[in-house]
Amino acid sequence: MEKNILFKNICDAVVDMEEDVVAELCRLSLEENISAYETITYGLIAGMDVVGKLYQEGEYFLPEILICSDAMNVGLDILKPHLERDILDKEIKIIIGVVEGDTHDIGKNLVKIMMESAGFNVIDLGRDVKLDRFVEAAEIEKADAICMSTLMTTTMPGMKSVIDSLNEKNIRDKYKVMIGGGPVSQKFADTIGADIYTVDANSAVRRLKEVLNYEG
Ligand code: B12
């Protein structure tokens, strides 16, 4: 099957909640030697993006979303062991988590998978993470960057609190701060003084390498 058609079919199967079809097509992608990274990005993630839009438009409700994300996870389980993992000359260590009050973690998990496959050492704090934990973990782990995700407008101020706390402790310069998630924007990142904002998981990896001056 042509690659783009396969991606489109995987995307549609996630949207249509067809777990078995997702599994079958993901296996087929491996048999056809299509990179797992591309199938995740252009098939599974693309599918979840559509699902999010359908929810926004009132066509899907929470139960549908959960079944779609189960279908995506079935695909991820098949593809993840086949992700090529880059080996970096110099370690890049990042802390990632969803800010306090927010339990949406599908996007954060996708960013994590992409970063791991780029060879980053990822410390995942999970979701609904107490704000102090981000700074605490970065200090203990001697991380290069703190990455925060949120999907809700009500929890966005938590990102600013983490940056404020870095400033108060006079350690702001030690870390790059990267933020993302549905309601987050470049404008918001500029307002709160974050170093990087990206709209998706793919560009997150590229931008972080650029900002850390990682060559290679
Ligand atoms: C799935 C979903 C859920 C699932 C979450 C399952 C899970 N384990 O995550 C369930 C059903 C549990 C849920 C619950 C709730 N939800 Co909900 N949910 C959604 C939905 C439909 C899709 C989100 C999603 O997963 N999208 C797919 C992923 C792949 O996209 P993404 O997260 O944006 O991630 C991408 C990028 O943003 C980026 N990215 C993400 N994080 C990061 C981080 C960094 C550092 C970077 C660089 C990039 C990056 O990369 C990702 C991949 O490319 C959205 C609507 C929408 N369209 O977004 C509502 C939405 C986020 N939910 C909403 C709400 C209100 C809730 C509830 C409060 C509902 C309720 N009344 O109980 C609860 C939340 C409880 C809580 N305190 O957390 C609202 C938020 C409104 C607001 N205040 O802003 C939304 C916007 C729906 C709406 N229009 O009302 N939800």
PDB file of N, CA and C and ligand atoms in Angstrom, residues 44-45 47-57 60-63 65-66 69 72 96-98 101-111 115 127-128 146-156 159 178-184 196-205, ligand 1:
ATOM      1  N   LEU A  44      -1.048   7.965  13.578  1.00  0.00           N
ATOM      2  CA  LEU A  44      -1.683   7.977  14.902  1.00  0.00           C
ATOM      3  C   LEU A  44      -1.921   9.395  15.452  1.00  0.00           C
ATOM      4  N   ILE A  45      -0.865  10.232  15.416  1.00  0.00           N
ATOM      5  CA  ILE A  45      -1.033  11.579  15.980  1.00  0.00           C
ATOM      6  C   ILE A  45      -2.021  12.387  15.127  1.00  0.00           C
ATOM      7  N   GLY A  47      -4.476  11.247  13.559  1.00  0.00           N
ATOM      8  CA  GLY A  47      -5.812  10.766  13.934  1.00  0.00           C
ATOM      9  C   GLY A  47      -6.319  11.437  15.197  1.00  0.00           C
ATOM     10  N   MET A  48      -5.445  11.521  16.210  1.00  0.00           N
ATOM     11  CA  MET A  48      -5.875  12.144  17.473  1.00  0.00           C
ATOM     12  C   MET A  48      -6.157  13.635  17.296  1.00  0.00           C
ATOM     13  N   ASP A  49      -5.440  14.278  16.374  1.00  0.00           N
ATOM     14  CA  ASP A  49      -5.715  15.699  16.104  1.00  0.00           C
ATOM     15  C   ASP A  49      -7.142  15.866  15.574  1.00  0.00           C
ATOM     16  N   VAL A  50      -7.530  14.955  14.664  1.00  0.00           N
ATOM     17  CA  VAL A  50      -8.891  15.015  14.112  1.00  0.00           C
ATOM     18  C   VAL A  50      -9.913  14.773  15.233  1.00  0.00           C
ATOM     19  N   VAL A  51      -9.604  13.790  16.085  1.00  0.00           N
ATOM     20  CA  VAL A  51     -10.503  13.455  17.194  1.00  0.00           C
ATOM     21  C   VAL A  51     -10.730  14.692  18.085  1.00  0.00           C
ATOM     22  N   GLY A  52      -9.665  15.394  18.390  1.00  0.00           N
ATOM     23  CA  GLY A  52      -9.752  16.604  19.215  1.00  0.00           C
ATOM     24  C   GLY A  52     -10.678  17.632  18.559  1.00  0.00           C
ATOM     25  N   LYS A  53     -10.544  17.764  17.235  1.00  0.00           N
ATOM     26  CA  LYS A  53     -11.389  18.745  16.521  1.00  0.00           C
ATOM     27  C   LYS A  53     -12.861  18.327  16.557  1.00  0.00           C
ATOM     28  N   LEU A  54     -13.105  17.015  16.379  1.00  0.00           N
ATOM     29  CA  LEU A  54     -14.496  16.533  16.392  1.00  0.00           C
ATOM     30  C   LEU A  54     -15.146  16.780  17.749  1.00  0.00           C
ATOM     31  N   TYR A  55     -14.323  16.686  18.780  1.00  0.00           N
ATOM     32  CA  TYR A  55     -14.828  16.946  20.132  1.00  0.00           C
ATOM     33  C   TYR A  55     -15.210  18.419  20.251  1.00  0.00           C
ATOM     34  N   GLN A  56     -14.307  19.247  19.770  1.00  0.00           N
ATOM     35  CA  GLN A  56     -14.541  20.699  19.818  1.00  0.00           C
ATOM     36  C   GLN A  56     -15.819  21.072  19.074  1.00  0.00           C
ATOM     37  N   GLU A  57     -16.062  20.362  17.965  1.00  0.00           N
ATOM     38  CA  GLU A  57     -17.246  20.673  17.158  1.00  0.00           C
ATOM     39  C   GLU A  57     -18.514  20.030  17.722  1.00  0.00           C
ATOM     40  N   TYR A  60     -18.065  14.497  18.789  1.00  0.00           N
ATOM     41  CA  TYR A  60     -17.631  13.423  19.681  1.00  0.00           C
ATOM     42  C   TYR A  60     -17.745  13.893  21.123  1.00  0.00           C
ATOM     43  N   PHE A  61     -17.978  12.935  22.014  1.00  0.00           N
ATOM     44  CA  PHE A  61     -18.036  13.243  23.438  1.00  0.00           C
ATOM     45  C   PHE A  61     -16.926  12.470  24.148  1.00  0.00           C
ATOM     46  N   LEU A  62     -16.796  12.673  25.448  1.00  0.00           N
ATOM     47  CA  LEU A  62     -15.660  12.080  26.149  1.00  0.00           C
ATOM     48  C   LEU A  62     -15.513  10.563  25.967  1.00  0.00           C
ATOM     49  N   PRO A  63     -16.611   9.778  26.001  1.00  0.00           N
ATOM     50  CA  PRO A  63     -16.422   8.327  25.827  1.00  0.00           C
ATOM     51  C   PRO A  63     -15.761   7.980  24.489  1.00  0.00           C
ATOM     52  N   ILE A  65     -13.752   9.860  22.755  1.00  0.00           N
ATOM     53  CA  ILE A  65     -12.346  10.278  22.816  1.00  0.00           C
ATOM     54  C   ILE A  65     -11.502   9.175  23.461  1.00  0.00           C
ATOM     55  N   LEU A  66     -12.037   8.618  24.538  1.00  0.00           N
ATOM     56  CA  LEU A  66     -11.254   7.613  25.262  1.00  0.00           C
ATOM     57  C   LEU A  66     -11.071   6.352  24.416  1.00  0.00           C
ATOM     58  N   SER A  69      -8.464   7.097  21.883  1.00  0.00           N
ATOM     59  CA  SER A  69      -7.101   7.099  22.413  1.00  0.00           C
ATOM     60  C   SER A  69      -6.647   5.673  22.756  1.00  0.00           C
ATOM     61  N   MET A  72      -5.373   4.469  19.509  1.00  0.00           N
ATOM     62  CA  MET A  72      -4.041   5.030  19.248  1.00  0.00           C
ATOM     63  C   MET A  72      -2.975   4.290  20.054  1.00  0.00           C
ATOM     64  N   ILE A  96       9.830  16.352  31.986  1.00  0.00           N
ATOM     65  CA  ILE A  96       8.560  16.660  31.331  1.00  0.00           C
ATOM     66  C   ILE A  96       7.399  16.307  32.248  1.00  0.00           C
ATOM     67  N   GLY A  97       6.315  17.080  32.142  1.00  0.00           N
ATOM     68  CA  GLY A  97       5.137  16.758  32.934  1.00  0.00           C
ATOM     69  C   GLY A  97       3.972  17.652  32.559  1.00  0.00           C
ATOM     70  N   VAL A  98       2.798  17.245  33.007  1.00  0.00           N
ATOM     71  CA  VAL A  98       1.583  18.048  32.814  1.00  0.00           C
ATOM     72  C   VAL A  98       1.353  18.822  34.108  1.00  0.00           C
ATOM     73  N   GLY A 101      -3.247  20.258  38.352  1.00  0.00           N
ATOM     74  CA  GLY A 101      -4.661  20.522  38.077  1.00  0.00           C
ATOM     75  C   GLY A 101      -5.136  19.932  36.760  1.00  0.00           C
ATOM     76  N   ASP A 102      -4.196  19.473  35.947  1.00  0.00           N
ATOM     77  CA  ASP A 102      -4.549  18.974  34.610  1.00  0.00           C
ATOM     78  C   ASP A 102      -4.132  17.509  34.461  1.00  0.00           C
ATOM     79  N   THR A 103      -5.087  16.688  34.017  1.00  0.00           N
ATOM     80  CA  THR A 103      -4.773  15.258  33.873  1.00  0.00           C
ATOM     81  C   THR A 103      -4.676  14.820  32.404  1.00  0.00           C
ATOM     82  N   HIS A 104      -4.800  15.762  31.470  1.00  0.00           N
ATOM     83  CA  HIS A 104      -4.689  15.400  30.046  1.00  0.00           C
ATOM     84  C   HIS A 104      -3.240  15.047  29.734  1.00  0.00           C
ATOM     85  N   ASP A 105      -2.987  13.801  29.350  1.00  0.00           N
ATOM     86  CA  ASP A 105      -1.570  13.466  29.129  1.00  0.00           C
ATOM     87  C   ASP A 105      -1.274  12.800  27.786  1.00  0.00           C
ATOM     88  N   ILE A 106      -2.269  12.776  26.893  1.00  0.00           N
ATOM     89  CA  ILE A 106      -2.030  12.111  25.604  1.00  0.00           C
ATOM     90  C   ILE A 106      -0.931  12.853  24.824  1.00  0.00           C
ATOM     91  N   GLY A 107      -1.061  14.185  24.751  1.00  0.00           N
ATOM     92  CA  GLY A 107      -0.086  14.991  24.019  1.00  0.00           C
ATOM     93  C   GLY A 107       1.301  14.910  24.654  1.00  0.00           C
ATOM     94  N   LYS A 108       1.339  15.018  25.986  1.00  0.00           N
ATOM     95  CA  LYS A 108       2.629  14.942  26.699  1.00  0.00           C
ATOM     96  C   LYS A 108       3.307  13.606  26.398  1.00  0.00           C
ATOM     97  N   ASN A 109       2.516  12.529  26.397  1.00  0.00           N
ATOM     98  CA  ASN A 109       3.115  11.206  26.145  1.00  0.00           C
ATOM     99  C   ASN A 109       3.679  11.113  24.727  1.00  0.00           C
ATOM    100  N   LEU A 110       3.016  11.771  23.791  1.00  0.00           N
ATOM    101  CA  LEU A 110       3.529  11.751  22.411  1.00  0.00           C
ATOM    102  C   LEU A 110       4.830  12.543  22.312  1.00  0.00           C
ATOM    103  N   VAL A 111       4.875  13.687  22.993  1.00  0.00           N
ATOM    104  CA  VAL A 111       6.113  14.484  22.988  1.00  0.00           C
ATOM    105  C   VAL A 111       7.245  13.646  23.597  1.00  0.00           C
ATOM    106  N   MET A 115      10.762  12.537  21.870  1.00  0.00           N
ATOM    107  CA  MET A 115      12.040  12.960  22.457  1.00  0.00           C
ATOM    108  C   MET A 115      12.919  11.750  22.761  1.00  0.00           C
ATOM    109  N   ARG A 127       1.334  13.358  35.179  1.00  0.00           N
ATOM    110  CA  ARG A 127       0.338  14.424  34.990  1.00  0.00           C
ATOM    111  C   ARG A 127      -0.091  14.968  36.341  1.00  0.00           C
ATOM    112  N   ASP A 128      -0.779  16.107  36.315  1.00  0.00           N
ATOM    113  CA  ASP A 128      -1.207  16.765  37.553  1.00  0.00           C
ATOM    114  C   ASP A 128      -0.005  16.886  38.506  1.00  0.00           C
ATOM    115  N   ILE A 146      13.243  22.073  31.052  1.00  0.00           N
ATOM    116  CA  ILE A 146      11.988  21.727  31.739  1.00  0.00           C
ATOM    117  C   ILE A 146      10.875  21.885  30.707  1.00  0.00           C
ATOM    118  N   CYS A 147      10.135  20.798  30.458  1.00  0.00           N
ATOM    119  CA  CYS A 147       9.062  20.847  29.466  1.00  0.00           C
ATOM    120  C   CYS A 147       7.719  20.659  30.146  1.00  0.00           C
ATOM    121  N   MET A 148       6.813  21.610  29.916  1.00  0.00           N
ATOM    122  CA  MET A 148       5.504  21.542  30.572  1.00  0.00           C
ATOM    123  C   MET A 148       4.394  21.536  29.544  1.00  0.00           C
ATOM    124  N   SER A 149       3.373  20.716  29.855  1.00  0.00           N
ATOM    125  CA  SER A 149       2.230  20.600  28.960  1.00  0.00           C
ATOM    126  C   SER A 149       0.967  20.964  29.722  1.00  0.00           C
ATOM    127  N   THR A 150       0.038  21.626  29.040  1.00  0.00           N
ATOM    128  CA  THR A 150      -1.315  21.721  29.594  1.00  0.00           C
ATOM    129  C   THR A 150      -2.327  21.919  28.490  1.00  0.00           C
ATOM    130  N   LEU A 151      -3.520  21.370  28.731  1.00  0.00           N
ATOM    131  CA  LEU A 151      -4.600  21.431  27.740  1.00  0.00           C
ATOM    132  C   LEU A 151      -5.718  22.346  28.197  1.00  0.00           C
ATOM    133  N   MET A 152      -5.565  22.912  29.393  1.00  0.00           N
ATOM    134  CA  MET A 152      -6.661  23.722  29.914  1.00  0.00           C
ATOM    135  C   MET A 152      -6.212  25.153  30.185  1.00  0.00           C
ATOM    136  N   THR A 153      -7.073  26.094  29.854  1.00  0.00           N
ATOM    137  CA  THR A 153      -6.743  27.505  30.088  1.00  0.00           C
ATOM    138  C   THR A 153      -6.578  27.768  31.592  1.00  0.00           C
ATOM    139  N   THR A 154      -7.366  27.049  32.404  1.00  0.00           N
ATOM    140  CA  THR A 154      -7.348  27.286  33.851  1.00  0.00           C
ATOM    141  C   THR A 154      -6.015  26.907  34.505  1.00  0.00           C
ATOM    142  N   THR A 155      -5.260  26.018  33.878  1.00  0.00           N
ATOM    143  CA  THR A 155      -4.009  25.560  34.484  1.00  0.00           C
ATOM    144  C   THR A 155      -2.765  26.201  33.835  1.00  0.00           C
ATOM    145  N   MET A 156      -3.000  27.023  32.809  1.00  0.00           N
ATOM    146  CA  MET A 156      -1.864  27.692  32.158  1.00  0.00           C
ATOM    147  C   MET A 156      -1.019  28.552  33.110  1.00  0.00           C
ATOM    148  N   MET A 159       2.332  27.345  34.573  1.00  0.00           N
ATOM    149  CA  MET A 159       3.596  27.402  33.823  1.00  0.00           C
ATOM    150  C   MET A 159       4.380  28.653  34.207  1.00  0.00           C
ATOM    151  N   MET A 178      10.388  24.890  28.076  1.00  0.00           N
ATOM    152  CA  MET A 178       9.624  24.658  26.857  1.00  0.00           C
ATOM    153  C   MET A 178       8.181  24.341  27.231  1.00  0.00           C
ATOM    154  N   ILE A 179       7.238  24.973  26.544  1.00  0.00           N
ATOM    155  CA  ILE A 179       5.834  24.722  26.889  1.00  0.00           C
ATOM    156  C   ILE A 179       5.014  24.356  25.653  1.00  0.00           C
ATOM    157  N   GLY A 180       3.900  23.648  25.887  1.00  0.00           N
ATOM    158  CA  GLY A 180       3.030  23.276  24.781  1.00  0.00           C
ATOM    159  C   GLY A 180       1.701  22.763  25.278  1.00  0.00           C
ATOM    160  N   GLY A 181       0.827  22.419  24.325  1.00  0.00           N
ATOM    161  CA  GLY A 181      -0.520  21.959  24.656  1.00  0.00           C
ATOM    162  C   GLY A 181      -1.542  22.879  24.014  1.00  0.00           C
ATOM    163  N   GLY A 182      -2.747  22.355  23.807  1.00  0.00           N
ATOM    164  CA  GLY A 182      -3.806  23.046  23.066  1.00  0.00           C
ATOM    165  C   GLY A 182      -3.914  24.556  23.204  1.00  0.00           C
ATOM    166  N   PRO A 183      -4.152  25.092  24.406  1.00  0.00           N
ATOM    167  CA  PRO A 183      -4.415  26.539  24.513  1.00  0.00           C
ATOM    168  C   PRO A 183      -3.147  27.392  24.561  1.00  0.00           C
ATOM    169  N   VAL A 184      -1.997  26.748  24.602  1.00  0.00           N
ATOM    170  CA  VAL A 184      -0.724  27.470  24.727  1.00  0.00           C
ATOM    171  C   VAL A 184      -0.324  28.027  23.356  1.00  0.00           C
ATOM    172  N   ILE A 196      10.864  28.256  24.677  1.00  0.00           N
ATOM    173  CA  ILE A 196      10.384  27.598  23.457  1.00  0.00           C
ATOM    174  C   ILE A 196       8.907  27.238  23.574  1.00  0.00           C
ATOM    175  N   TYR A 197       8.200  27.465  22.470  1.00  0.00           N
ATOM    176  CA  TYR A 197       6.840  26.924  22.326  1.00  0.00           C
ATOM    177  C   TYR A 197       6.799  26.229  20.977  1.00  0.00           C
ATOM    178  N   THR A 198       6.210  25.048  20.910  1.00  0.00           N
ATOM    179  CA  THR A 198       5.951  24.472  19.593  1.00  0.00           C
ATOM    180  C   THR A 198       4.551  23.890  19.576  1.00  0.00           C
ATOM    181  N   VAL A 199       4.010  23.834  18.365  1.00  0.00           N
ATOM    182  CA  VAL A 199       2.623  23.417  18.215  1.00  0.00           C
ATOM    183  C   VAL A 199       2.468  21.895  18.266  1.00  0.00           C
ATOM    184  N   ASP A 200       3.538  21.167  17.928  1.00  0.00           N
ATOM    185  CA  ASP A 200       3.414  19.705  17.951  1.00  0.00           C
ATOM    186  C   ASP A 200       4.679  19.017  18.444  1.00  0.00           C
ATOM    187  N   ALA A 201       4.567  17.687  18.558  1.00  0.00           N
ATOM    188  CA  ALA A 201       5.639  16.887  19.146  1.00  0.00           C
ATOM    189  C   ALA A 201       6.895  16.850  18.270  1.00  0.00           C
ATOM    190  N   ASN A 202       6.675  16.878  16.956  1.00  0.00           N
ATOM    191  CA  ASN A 202       7.810  16.801  16.039  1.00  0.00           C
ATOM    192  C   ASN A 202       8.729  17.989  16.112  1.00  0.00           C
ATOM    193  N   SER A 203       8.107  19.178  16.021  1.00  0.00           N
ATOM    194  CA  SER A 203       8.931  20.378  16.039  1.00  0.00           C
ATOM    195  C   SER A 203       9.550  20.578  17.422  1.00  0.00           C
ATOM    196  N   ALA A 204       8.952  19.967  18.449  1.00  0.00           N
ATOM    197  CA  ALA A 204       9.501  20.104  19.802  1.00  0.00           C
ATOM    198  C   ALA A 204      10.947  19.597  19.841  1.00  0.00           C
ATOM    199  N   VAL A 205      11.182  18.448  19.236  1.00  0.00           N
ATOM    200  CA  VAL A 205      12.517  17.847  19.240  1.00  0.00           C
ATOM    201  C   VAL A 205      13.507  18.750  18.496  1.00  0.00           C
TER     202      VAL A 205
HETATM  203  C1  B12 B   1      -8.879  13.690  25.294  1.00  0.00           C
HETATM  204  C2  B12 B   1      -9.508  14.766  26.150  1.00  0.00           C
HETATM  205  C3  B12 B   1      -9.841  14.420  27.453  1.00  0.00           C
HETATM  206  C4  B12 B   1      -9.539  13.035  28.056  1.00  0.00           C
HETATM  207  C5  B12 B   1      -8.057  13.025  28.514  1.00  0.00           C
HETATM  208  C6  B12 B   1      -7.411  11.657  28.455  1.00  0.00           C
HETATM  209  C7  B12 B   1      -5.936  11.753  28.725  1.00  0.00           C
HETATM  210  N1  B12 B   1      -5.399  10.754  29.394  1.00  0.00           N
HETATM  211  O1  B12 B   1      -5.272  12.704  28.338  1.00  0.00           O
HETATM  212  C8  B12 B   1     -10.542  13.005  29.233  1.00  0.00           C
HETATM  213  C9  B12 B   1     -11.829  12.420  28.742  1.00  0.00           C
HETATM  214  C10 B12 B   1     -10.104  12.239  30.493  1.00  0.00           C
HETATM  215  C11 B12 B   1     -10.723  14.512  29.499  1.00  0.00           C
HETATM  216  C12 B12 B   1     -11.088  15.046  30.724  1.00  0.00           C
HETATM  217  C13 B12 B   1     -11.350  16.388  30.914  1.00  0.00           C
HETATM  218  N2  B12 B   1     -11.353  17.368  29.961  1.00  0.00           N
HETATM  219 CO1  B12 B   1     -10.689  17.125  28.163  1.00  0.00          CO
HETATM  220  N3  B12 B   1     -10.246  17.054  26.362  1.00  0.00           N
HETATM  221  C14 B12 B   1      -9.767  16.097  25.621  1.00  0.00           C
HETATM  222  C15 B12 B   1      -9.670  16.577  24.159  1.00  0.00           C
HETATM  223  C16 B12 B   1     -10.923  16.112  23.445  1.00  0.00           C
HETATM  224  C17 B12 B   1      -8.484  16.134  23.330  1.00  0.00           C
HETATM  225  C18 B12 B   1      -7.104  16.375  23.946  1.00  0.00           C
HETATM  226  C19 B12 B   1      -6.074  15.497  23.268  1.00  0.00           C
HETATM  227  O2  B12 B   1      -5.625  14.521  23.829  1.00  0.00           O
HETATM  228  N4  B12 B   1      -5.733  15.835  22.011  1.00  0.00           N
HETATM  229  C20 B12 B   1      -4.787  15.053  21.200  1.00  0.00           C
HETATM  230  C21 B12 B   1      -3.325  15.393  21.568  1.00  0.00           C
HETATM  231  C22 B12 B   1      -2.383  14.588  20.672  1.00  0.00           C
HETATM  232  O3  B12 B   1      -3.132  16.765  21.315  1.00  0.00           O
HETATM  233  P1  B12 B   1      -2.434  17.763  22.352  1.00  0.00           P
HETATM  234  O4  B12 B   1      -2.666  17.302  23.735  1.00  0.00           O
HETATM  235  O5  B12 B   1      -2.812  19.141  21.984  1.00  0.00           O
HETATM  236  O6  B12 B   1      -0.874  17.558  22.125  1.00  0.00           O
HETATM  237  C23 B12 B   1      -0.166  17.967  20.972  1.00  0.00           C
HETATM  238  C24 B12 B   1       0.339  19.414  21.028  1.00  0.00           C
HETATM  239  O7  B12 B   1      -0.480  20.272  21.793  1.00  0.00           O
HETATM  240  C25 B12 B   1       1.740  19.323  21.529  1.00  0.00           C
HETATM  241  N5  B12 B   1       2.010  19.324  22.976  1.00  0.00           N
HETATM  242  C26 B12 B   1       1.280  18.849  24.004  1.00  0.00           C
HETATM  243  N6  B12 B   1       1.936  18.988  25.144  1.00  0.00           N
HETATM  244  C27 B12 B   1       3.127  19.545  24.877  1.00  0.00           C
HETATM  245  C28 B12 B   1       4.203  19.899  25.701  1.00  0.00           C
HETATM  246  C29 B12 B   1       5.325  20.486  25.140  1.00  0.00           C
HETATM  247  C30 B12 B   1       6.469  20.847  26.017  1.00  0.00           C
HETATM  248  C31 B12 B   1       5.357  20.736  23.746  1.00  0.00           C
HETATM  249  C32 B12 B   1       6.530  21.416  23.173  1.00  0.00           C
HETATM  250  C33 B12 B   1       4.301  20.377  22.917  1.00  0.00           C
HETATM  251  C34 B12 B   1       3.200  19.791  23.480  1.00  0.00           C
HETATM  252  O8  B12 B   1       2.190  18.074  21.006  1.00  0.00           O
HETATM  253  C35 B12 B   1       1.111  17.116  20.988  1.00  0.00           C
HETATM  254  C36 B12 B   1       1.272  16.180  19.825  1.00  0.00           C
HETATM  255  O9  B12 B   1       1.552  16.839  18.619  1.00  0.00           O
HETATM  256  C37 B12 B   1      -9.651  18.124  24.357  1.00  0.00           C
HETATM  257  C38 B12 B   1     -10.208  18.948  23.190  1.00  0.00           C
HETATM  258  C39 B12 B   1      -9.139  19.357  22.218  1.00  0.00           C
HETATM  259  N7  B12 B   1      -9.533  19.547  21.013  1.00  0.00           N
HETATM  260  O10 B12 B   1      -7.987  19.532  22.545  1.00  0.00           O
HETATM  261  C40 B12 B   1     -10.510  18.290  25.633  1.00  0.00           C
HETATM  262  C41 B12 B   1     -10.269  19.488  26.543  1.00  0.00           C
HETATM  263  C42 B12 B   1      -8.786  19.749  26.699  1.00  0.00           C
HETATM  264  N8  B12 B   1     -10.830  19.012  27.826  1.00  0.00           N
HETATM  265  C43 B12 B   1     -11.420  19.925  28.504  1.00  0.00           C
HETATM  266  C44 B12 B   1     -12.018  19.749  29.793  1.00  0.00           C
HETATM  267  C45 B12 B   1     -12.771  20.936  30.359  1.00  0.00           C
HETATM  268  C46 B12 B   1     -11.916  18.506  30.480  1.00  0.00           C
HETATM  269  C47 B12 B   1     -12.493  18.171  31.865  1.00  0.00           C
HETATM  270  C48 B12 B   1     -12.402  19.276  32.921  1.00  0.00           C
HETATM  271  C49 B12 B   1     -13.941  17.710  31.610  1.00  0.00           C
HETATM  272  C50 B12 B   1     -14.823  17.519  32.825  1.00  0.00           C
HETATM  273  N9  B12 B   1     -15.802  18.382  32.906  1.00  0.00           N
HETATM  274  O11 B12 B   1     -14.564  16.631  33.606  1.00  0.00           O
HETATM  275  C51 B12 B   1     -11.659  16.929  32.272  1.00  0.00           C
HETATM  276  C52 B12 B   1     -10.304  17.342  32.900  1.00  0.00           C
HETATM  277  C53 B12 B   1     -10.063  16.946  34.250  1.00  0.00           C
HETATM  278  C54 B12 B   1      -8.718  17.493  34.694  1.00  0.00           C
HETATM  279  N10 B12 B   1      -8.674  18.202  35.774  1.00  0.00           N
HETATM  280  O12 B12 B   1      -7.706  17.299  34.052  1.00  0.00           O
HETATM  281  C55 B12 B   1     -11.422  21.277  27.772  1.00  0.00           C
HETATM  282  C56 B12 B   1     -10.474  22.309  28.391  1.00  0.00           C
HETATM  283  C57 B12 B   1     -11.139  23.678  28.412  1.00  0.00           C
HETATM  284  C58 B12 B   1     -10.251  24.690  29.042  1.00  0.00           C
HETATM  285  N11 B12 B   1     -10.515  25.066  30.259  1.00  0.00           N
HETATM  286  O13 B12 B   1      -9.346  25.150  28.456  1.00  0.00           O
HETATM  287  C59 B12 B   1     -11.086  20.823  26.291  1.00  0.00           C
HETATM  288  C60 B12 B   1     -10.323  21.872  25.469  1.00  0.00           C
HETATM  289  C61 B12 B   1     -12.446  20.515  25.614  1.00  0.00           C
HETATM  290  C62 B12 B   1     -13.358  21.716  25.470  1.00  0.00           C
HETATM  291  N12 B12 B   1     -13.379  22.375  24.346  1.00  0.00           N
HETATM  292  O14 B12 B   1     -14.055  22.050  26.380  1.00  0.00           O
HETATM  293  N13 B12 B   1     -10.444  15.233  28.361  1.00  0.00           N
END
